[in-house]
Coordinates of C-alpha atoms in Angstrom, one line a residue:
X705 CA 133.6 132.2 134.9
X706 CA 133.9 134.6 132.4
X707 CA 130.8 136.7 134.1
X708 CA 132.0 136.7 137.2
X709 CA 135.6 138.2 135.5
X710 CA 133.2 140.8 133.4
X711 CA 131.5 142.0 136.8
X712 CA 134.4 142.4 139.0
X713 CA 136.3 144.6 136.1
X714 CA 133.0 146.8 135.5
X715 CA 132.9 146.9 139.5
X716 CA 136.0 148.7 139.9
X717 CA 136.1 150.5 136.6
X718 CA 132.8 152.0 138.8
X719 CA 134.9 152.2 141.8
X720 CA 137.3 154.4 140.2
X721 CA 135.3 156.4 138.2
X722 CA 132.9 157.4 141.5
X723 CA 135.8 158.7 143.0
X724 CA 136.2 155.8 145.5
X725 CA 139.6 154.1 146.7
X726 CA 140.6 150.5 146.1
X727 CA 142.5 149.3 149.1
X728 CA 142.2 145.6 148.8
X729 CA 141.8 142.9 146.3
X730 CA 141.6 139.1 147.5
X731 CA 140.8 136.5 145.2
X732 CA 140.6 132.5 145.4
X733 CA 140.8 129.6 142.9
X734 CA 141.3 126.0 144.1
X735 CA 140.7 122.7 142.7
X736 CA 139.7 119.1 144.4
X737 CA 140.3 116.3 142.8
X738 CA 138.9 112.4 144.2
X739 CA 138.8 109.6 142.3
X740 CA 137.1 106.2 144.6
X741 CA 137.4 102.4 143.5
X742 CA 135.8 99.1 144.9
X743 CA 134.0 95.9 144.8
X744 CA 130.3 95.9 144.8
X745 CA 128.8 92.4 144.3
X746 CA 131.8 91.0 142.0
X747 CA 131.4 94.4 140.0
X748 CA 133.9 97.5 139.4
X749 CA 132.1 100.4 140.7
X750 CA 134.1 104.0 140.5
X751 CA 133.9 107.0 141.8
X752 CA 134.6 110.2 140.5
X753 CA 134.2 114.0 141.9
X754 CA 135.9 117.5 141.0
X755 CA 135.5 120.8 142.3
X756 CA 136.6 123.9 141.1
X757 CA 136.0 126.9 143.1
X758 CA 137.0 130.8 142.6
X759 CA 136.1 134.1 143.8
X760 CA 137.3 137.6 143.3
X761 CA 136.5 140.8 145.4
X762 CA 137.5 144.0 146.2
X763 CA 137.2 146.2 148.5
X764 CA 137.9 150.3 150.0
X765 CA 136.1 153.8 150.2
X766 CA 134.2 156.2 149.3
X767 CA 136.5 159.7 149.4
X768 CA 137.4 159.0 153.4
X769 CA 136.9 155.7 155.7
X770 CA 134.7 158.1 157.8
X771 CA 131.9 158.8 154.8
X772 CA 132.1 154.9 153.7
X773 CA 133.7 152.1 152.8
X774 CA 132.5 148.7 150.6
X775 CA 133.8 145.6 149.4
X776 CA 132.2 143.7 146.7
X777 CA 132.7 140.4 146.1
X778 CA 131.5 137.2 143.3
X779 CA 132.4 133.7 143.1
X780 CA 131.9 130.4 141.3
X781 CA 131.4 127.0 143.1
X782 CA 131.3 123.6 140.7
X783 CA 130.7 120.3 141.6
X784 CA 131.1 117.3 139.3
X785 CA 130.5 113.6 140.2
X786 CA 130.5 110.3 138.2
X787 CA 129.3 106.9 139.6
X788 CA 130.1 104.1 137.4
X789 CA 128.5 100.4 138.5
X790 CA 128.8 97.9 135.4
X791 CA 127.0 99.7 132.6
X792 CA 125.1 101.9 135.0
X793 CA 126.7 105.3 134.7
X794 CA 125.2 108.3 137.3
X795 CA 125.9 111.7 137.0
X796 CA 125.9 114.9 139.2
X797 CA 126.6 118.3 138.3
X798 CA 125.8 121.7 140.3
X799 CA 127.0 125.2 140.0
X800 CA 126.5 127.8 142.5
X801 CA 127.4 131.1 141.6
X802 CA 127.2 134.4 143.4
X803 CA 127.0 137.2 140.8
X804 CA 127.7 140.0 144.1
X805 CA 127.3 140.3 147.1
X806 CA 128.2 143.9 147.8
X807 CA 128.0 145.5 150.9
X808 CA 128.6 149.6 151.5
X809 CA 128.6 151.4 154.9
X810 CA 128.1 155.2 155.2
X811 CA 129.3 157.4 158.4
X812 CA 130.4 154.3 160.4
X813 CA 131.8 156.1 162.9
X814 CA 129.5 158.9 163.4
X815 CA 126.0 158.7 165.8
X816 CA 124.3 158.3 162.4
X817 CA 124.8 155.1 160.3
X818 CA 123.5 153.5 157.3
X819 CA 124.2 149.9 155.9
X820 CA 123.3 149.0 152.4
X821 CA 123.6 145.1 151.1
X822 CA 122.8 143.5 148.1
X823 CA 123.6 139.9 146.8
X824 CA 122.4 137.7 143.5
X825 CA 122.5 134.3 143.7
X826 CA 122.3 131.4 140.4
X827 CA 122.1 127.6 141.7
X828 CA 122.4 125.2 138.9
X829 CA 121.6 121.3 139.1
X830 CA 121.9 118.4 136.7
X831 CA 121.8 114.9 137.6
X832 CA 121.3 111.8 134.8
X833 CA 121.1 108.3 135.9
X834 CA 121.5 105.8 133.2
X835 CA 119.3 105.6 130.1
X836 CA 116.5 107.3 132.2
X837 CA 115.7 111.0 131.8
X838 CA 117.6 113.7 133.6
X839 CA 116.8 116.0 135.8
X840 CA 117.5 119.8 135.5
X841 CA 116.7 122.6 138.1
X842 CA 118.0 126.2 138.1
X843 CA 116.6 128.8 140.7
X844 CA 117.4 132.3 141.4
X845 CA 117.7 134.4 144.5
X846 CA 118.4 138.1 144.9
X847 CA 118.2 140.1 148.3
X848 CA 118.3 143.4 149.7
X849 CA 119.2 145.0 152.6
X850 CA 119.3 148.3 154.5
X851 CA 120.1 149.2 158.0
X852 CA 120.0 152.4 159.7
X853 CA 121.3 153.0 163.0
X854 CA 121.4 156.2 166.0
X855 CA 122.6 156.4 168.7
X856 CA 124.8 158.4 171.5
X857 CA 122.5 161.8 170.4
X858 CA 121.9 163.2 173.4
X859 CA 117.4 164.2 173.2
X860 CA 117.3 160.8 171.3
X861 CA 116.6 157.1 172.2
X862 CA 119.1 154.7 170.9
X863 CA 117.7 152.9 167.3
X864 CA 117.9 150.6 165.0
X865 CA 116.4 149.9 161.6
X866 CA 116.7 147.0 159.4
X867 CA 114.5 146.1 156.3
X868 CA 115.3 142.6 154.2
X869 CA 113.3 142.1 150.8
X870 CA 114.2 138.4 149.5
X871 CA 113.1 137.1 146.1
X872 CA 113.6 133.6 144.8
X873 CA 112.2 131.7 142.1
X874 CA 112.6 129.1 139.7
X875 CA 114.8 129.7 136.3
X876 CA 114.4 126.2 134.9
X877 CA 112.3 123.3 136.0
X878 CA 108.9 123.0 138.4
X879 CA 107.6 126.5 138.9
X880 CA 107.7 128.2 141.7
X881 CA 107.8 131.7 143.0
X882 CA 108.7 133.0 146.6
X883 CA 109.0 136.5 148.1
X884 CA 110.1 137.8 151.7
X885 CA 109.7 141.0 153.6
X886 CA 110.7 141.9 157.1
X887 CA 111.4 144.8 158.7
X888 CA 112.4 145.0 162.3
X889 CA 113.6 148.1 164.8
X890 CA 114.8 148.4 168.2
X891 CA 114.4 151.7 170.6
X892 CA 116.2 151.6 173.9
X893 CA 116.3 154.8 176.2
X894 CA 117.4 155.4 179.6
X895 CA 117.5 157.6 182.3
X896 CA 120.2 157.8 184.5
X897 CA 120.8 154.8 186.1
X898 CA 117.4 154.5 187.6
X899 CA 115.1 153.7 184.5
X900 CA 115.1 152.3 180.8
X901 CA 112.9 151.6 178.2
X902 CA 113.3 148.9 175.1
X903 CA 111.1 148.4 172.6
X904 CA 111.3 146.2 169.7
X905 CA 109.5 144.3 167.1
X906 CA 109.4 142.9 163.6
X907 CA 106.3 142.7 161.0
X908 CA 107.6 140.0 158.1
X909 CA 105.3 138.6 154.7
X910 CA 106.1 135.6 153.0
X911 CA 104.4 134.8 149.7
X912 CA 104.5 131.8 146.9
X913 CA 102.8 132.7 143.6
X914 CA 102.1 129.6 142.5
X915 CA 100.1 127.5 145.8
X916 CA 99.2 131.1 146.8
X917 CA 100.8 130.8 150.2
X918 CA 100.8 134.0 152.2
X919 CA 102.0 134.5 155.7
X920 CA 101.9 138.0 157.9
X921 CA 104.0 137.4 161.0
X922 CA 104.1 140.6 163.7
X923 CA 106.2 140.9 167.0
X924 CA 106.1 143.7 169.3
X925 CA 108.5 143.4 172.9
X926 CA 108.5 146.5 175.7
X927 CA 110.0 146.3 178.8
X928 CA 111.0 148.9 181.3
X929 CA 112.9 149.4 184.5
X930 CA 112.4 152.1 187.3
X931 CA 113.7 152.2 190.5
X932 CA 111.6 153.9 193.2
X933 CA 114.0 153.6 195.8
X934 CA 116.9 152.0 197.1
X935 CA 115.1 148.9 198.0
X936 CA 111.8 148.6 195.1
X937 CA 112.1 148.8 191.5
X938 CA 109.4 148.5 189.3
X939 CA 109.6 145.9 186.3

């Protein structure tokens, strides 16, 4: 909790000094409560779960909504359960907390646009079951993102550009080790209304360091239209 307050303050203590406008700040904190009793073979068994979530973010621009605009945001999901059967006692924790996930757009509105995301993710889980040793697991997973877009120029083809980078990977308990690329694009052209042209693809890698798993996927589409008369078009 108290990172999440420390990254949001240092966010827009950013914000402000980069000479970019605050126009909205949401935030969220809510708390479940559920408490379960019944009979299982003559014995008490209870139930117990809580969950207390919150989030913060803000968002706004960067000198005008036409150069760019972002919001930021971070939040804090925790889940708490209790099972109590005679002297059997189980328990369940998990946190999930999302450090940022920040998202900027530049030139939105012009035939020129870029899109920029990046988000870091912390999943926590405990679980103990009696007298028997607990489990605890803690993985990691930041990702990146960058999209760049034309279109309506008039000597150019519409496109698209998107890259993703993903890394995840184990902070506590078995190891393991996993990245992701991808990049994929789209061209579309036409001419008049009697031809067009799409092409599109995507080339992605996956690797795990530890089994030394490695996958290369690639994708390429083209289609294109022409009509040679009123009556035969070529497909």
């Amino acid at each position: 909790m108290k990172k999440a307050v420390i990254i949001v303050s240092l966010l827009l203590a950013l914000g402000f000094s980069a000479h970019a406008q605050i126009t909205a700040i949401s935030g969220e904190l809510r708390y479940e409560h559920e408490y379960q009793d019944l009979l299982y073979n003559s014995q008490l068994a209870t139930i117990l779960r809580s969950n207390p979530v919150m989030g913060l973010g803000v968002g706004g621009f960067f000198l005008s909504p036409v150069i760019g605009d972002f919001d930021i945001h971070t939040a804090l999901n925790l889940s708490y359960g209790d099972s109590h059967i005679g002297s059997l006692i189980q328990s369940n924790q998990q946190s999930y907390w999302n450090a940022y996930n920040a998202n900027f757009n530049f030139f939105r509105y012009s035939p020129i646009r870029l899109q920029l995301n990046a988000r870091d993710d912390l999943v926590e889980s405990k679980s103990n079951y009696g007298d028997l040793p607990g489990f605890v697991g803690q993985n990691r997973v930041q990702e990146q993102r960058a999209g760049l877009g034309i279109e309506k120029i008039d000597f150019l083809p519409s496109l698209t550009i998107n890259y993703m980078q993903n890394r995840s990977w184990a902070v506590l308990g078995l190891p393991q080790e996993q990245t992701n690329h991808q990049l994929s694009f789209a061209v579309a052209s036409t001419s008049g209304q009697s031809s067009s042209m799409n092409l599109s693809g995507s080339f992605s890698n996956s690797h795990e360091r530890y089994t030394g798993f490695d996958d290369n996927t690639a994708n390429v589409v083209f289609t294109g239209i022409k009509d040679l008369s009123p009556l035969h078009r070529l497909n």
